[in-house]
């Protein structure tokens, strides 16, 4: 098992930047970020393999968001730039300990951190 603790959410104006952090209590195979707004399904935003650094992004954030990791700290980051009002959501960190799982398949979740982007 692993516990995830997110930080770094907040409010920002459109065009601005925010960085989210997620610290895991142990080693992981991959970590990712999802987001969800009321009444909508949770959306995968980005994921990274802990060992290789290989990344995948949702089309909606490509070129604006960057996921990275610090293996020594078991921490993953989401650098969000050129923020848009439609990026407003609760952002969740996720982790998987199982090799071979699907791209957006995760078993462990953080408590979420709110990101609000105003126009």
mmCIF file of C-alpha atoms in Angstrom:
data_model
loop_
_atom_site.group_PDB
_atom_site.id
_atom_site.type_symbol
_atom_site.label_atom_id
_atom_site.label_comp_id
_atom_site.label_asym_id
_atom_site.label_seq_id
_atom_site.Cartn_x
_atom_site.Cartn_y
_atom_site.Cartn_z
ATOM 1 C CA UNK A 1 0.000 0.000 0.000
ATOM 2 C CA UNK A 2 0.985 3.608 -0.456
ATOM 3 C CA UNK A 3 -0.369 6.900 0.834
ATOM 4 C CA UNK A 4 -0.395 9.987 -1.340
ATOM 5 C CA UNK A 5 -0.367 13.580 -0.137
ATOM 6 C CA UNK A 6 -0.977 16.387 -2.614
ATOM 7 C CA UNK A 7 -0.151 20.053 -2.250
ATOM 8 C CA UNK A 8 0.090 23.171 -4.350
ATOM 9 C CA UNK A 9 -3.431 23.851 -5.518
ATOM 10 C CA UNK A 10 -4.970 27.290 -5.376
ATOM 11 C CA UNK A 11 -6.357 30.115 -7.441
ATOM 12 C CA UNK A 12 -4.701 31.688 -10.439
ATOM 13 C CA UNK A 13 -5.688 33.935 -13.296
ATOM 14 C CA UNK A 14 -5.890 32.687 -16.862
ATOM 15 C CA UNK A 15 -2.449 32.536 -18.415
ATOM 16 C CA UNK A 16 -0.772 31.963 -15.103
ATOM 17 C CA UNK A 17 1.027 28.948 -13.661
ATOM 18 C CA UNK A 18 0.683 26.594 -10.736
ATOM 19 C CA UNK A 19 2.674 23.584 -9.596
ATOM 20 C CA UNK A 20 1.153 20.594 -7.867
ATOM 21 C CA UNK A 21 3.162 18.133 -5.811
ATOM 22 C CA UNK A 22 2.343 14.638 -4.645
ATOM 23 C CA UNK A 23 4.449 12.732 -2.154
ATOM 24 C CA UNK A 24 4.079 8.961 -1.974
ATOM 25 C CA UNK A 25 4.859 7.017 1.189
ATOM 26 C CA UNK A 26 6.748 4.382 -0.777
ATOM 27 C CA UNK A 27 8.024 3.319 -4.171
ATOM 28 C CA UNK A 28 5.657 3.177 -7.116
ATOM 29 C CA UNK A 29 5.639 1.865 -10.677
ATOM 30 C CA UNK A 30 3.825 4.858 -12.080
ATOM 31 C CA UNK A 31 2.092 7.987 -10.871
ATOM 32 C CA UNK A 32 -0.403 10.270 -12.470
ATOM 33 C CA UNK A 33 -2.698 13.225 -12.162
ATOM 34 C CA UNK A 34 -6.428 13.245 -12.772
ATOM 35 C CA UNK A 35 -8.984 16.013 -12.513
ATOM 36 C CA UNK A 36 -12.701 16.157 -11.959
ATOM 37 C CA UNK A 37 -15.395 18.809 -11.977
ATOM 38 C CA UNK A 38 -18.886 18.373 -10.514
ATOM 39 C CA UNK A 39 -21.128 16.313 -12.755
ATOM 40 C CA UNK A 40 -18.305 15.127 -14.978
ATOM 41 C CA UNK A 41 -16.236 11.973 -15.077
ATOM 42 C CA UNK A 42 -12.718 11.999 -13.758
ATOM 43 C CA UNK A 43 -10.231 12.778 -16.535
ATOM 44 C CA UNK A 44 -6.680 11.531 -16.811
ATOM 45 C CA UNK A 45 -4.341 14.498 -17.212
ATOM 46 C CA UNK A 46 -0.828 13.058 -17.208
ATOM 47 C CA UNK A 47 1.061 10.027 -16.039
ATOM 48 C CA UNK A 48 4.699 9.108 -15.623
ATOM 49 C CA UNK A 49 6.570 5.869 -15.128
ATOM 50 C CA UNK A 50 8.670 6.279 -12.016
ATOM 51 C CA UNK A 51 11.684 4.326 -13.264
ATOM 52 C CA UNK A 52 11.986 5.605 -16.837
ATOM 53 C CA UNK A 53 10.286 8.992 -16.731
ATOM 54 C CA UNK A 54 8.130 8.047 -19.717
ATOM 55 C CA UNK A 55 5.112 10.350 -19.879
ATOM 56 C CA UNK A 56 1.641 10.483 -21.403
ATOM 57 C CA UNK A 57 -0.612 13.545 -21.530
ATOM 58 C CA UNK A 58 -4.239 14.226 -22.268
ATOM 59 C CA UNK A 59 -4.671 16.192 -25.491
ATOM 60 C CA UNK A 60 -6.277 19.026 -23.548
ATOM 61 C CA UNK A 61 -3.058 19.767 -21.634
ATOM 62 C CA UNK A 62 -0.309 18.878 -24.102
ATOM 63 C CA UNK A 63 2.207 21.676 -24.430
ATOM 64 C CA UNK A 64 0.934 23.401 -21.278
ATOM 65 C CA UNK A 65 1.373 20.875 -18.464
ATOM 66 C CA UNK A 66 4.495 18.940 -17.548
ATOM 67 C CA UNK A 67 4.642 15.950 -15.252
ATOM 68 C CA UNK A 68 7.938 15.076 -13.618
ATOM 69 C CA UNK A 69 9.197 13.000 -10.745
ATOM 70 C CA UNK A 70 11.895 12.910 -8.097
ATOM 71 C CA UNK A 71 12.613 9.226 -7.564
ATOM 72 C CA UNK A 72 14.625 9.801 -4.415
ATOM 73 C CA UNK A 73 11.714 11.621 -2.796
ATOM 74 C CA UNK A 74 8.933 9.400 -4.245
ATOM 75 C CA UNK A 75 7.355 12.647 -5.398
ATOM 76 C CA UNK A 76 5.640 13.623 -8.617
ATOM 77 C CA UNK A 77 4.973 17.144 -9.823
ATOM 78 C CA UNK A 78 2.554 18.702 -12.266
ATOM 79 C CA UNK A 79 3.722 22.035 -13.635
ATOM 80 C CA UNK A 80 0.748 23.802 -15.145
ATOM 81 C CA UNK A 81 1.305 26.803 -17.401
ATOM 82 C CA UNK A 82 -0.894 28.895 -19.685
ATOM 83 C CA UNK A 83 -3.784 28.029 -17.424
ATOM 84 C CA UNK A 84 -7.315 28.317 -18.763
ATOM 85 C CA UNK A 85 -10.623 28.622 -16.895
ATOM 86 C CA UNK A 86 -11.512 25.148 -18.159
ATOM 87 C CA UNK A 87 -8.579 23.772 -16.156
ATOM 88 C CA UNK A 88 -10.572 24.536 -13.015
ATOM 89 C CA UNK A 89 -11.125 21.233 -11.207
ATOM 90 C CA UNK A 90 -10.226 19.100 -8.250
ATOM 91 C CA UNK A 91 -6.902 17.502 -9.087
ATOM 92 C CA UNK A 92 -6.080 14.048 -7.760
ATOM 93 C CA UNK A 93 -2.747 12.303 -7.565
ATOM 94 C CA UNK A 94 -2.720 8.584 -8.264
ATOM 95 C CA UNK A 95 -0.232 5.749 -8.033
ATOM 96 C CA UNK A 96 0.089 2.187 -9.201
ATOM 97 C CA UNK A 97 2.352 -0.520 -7.862
ATOM 98 C CA UNK A 98 1.558 -3.091 -10.547
ATOM 99 C CA UNK A 99 3.659 -3.379 -13.700
ATOM 100 C CA UNK A 100 1.678 -3.840 -16.882
ATOM 101 C CA UNK A 101 -1.447 -1.953 -15.847
ATOM 102 C CA UNK A 102 -3.233 0.212 -18.403
ATOM 103 C CA UNK A 103 -2.170 3.788 -19.038
ATOM 104 C CA UNK A 104 -4.858 5.310 -16.846
ATOM 105 C CA UNK A 105 -5.236 2.384 -14.437
ATOM 106 C CA UNK A 106 -4.368 3.326 -10.862
ATOM 107 C CA UNK A 107 -4.999 1.741 -7.475
ATOM 108 C CA UNK A 108 -4.157 4.481 -4.981
ATOM 109 C CA UNK A 109 -5.489 8.001 -4.774
ATOM 110 C CA UNK A 110 -4.760 11.201 -2.935
ATOM 111 C CA UNK A 111 -7.360 13.381 -1.263
ATOM 112 C CA UNK A 112 -7.370 15.976 -4.026
ATOM 113 C CA UNK A 113 -6.360 19.600 -4.298
ATOM 114 C CA UNK A 114 -8.511 22.331 -5.827
ATOM 115 C CA UNK A 115 -7.299 24.395 -8.760
ATOM 116 C CA UNK A 116 -9.356 27.422 -9.757
ATOM 117 C CA UNK A 117 -8.525 29.512 -12.812
ATOM 118 C CA UNK A 118 -10.319 32.810 -13.286
ATOM 119 C CA UNK A 119 -10.710 34.654 -16.581
#
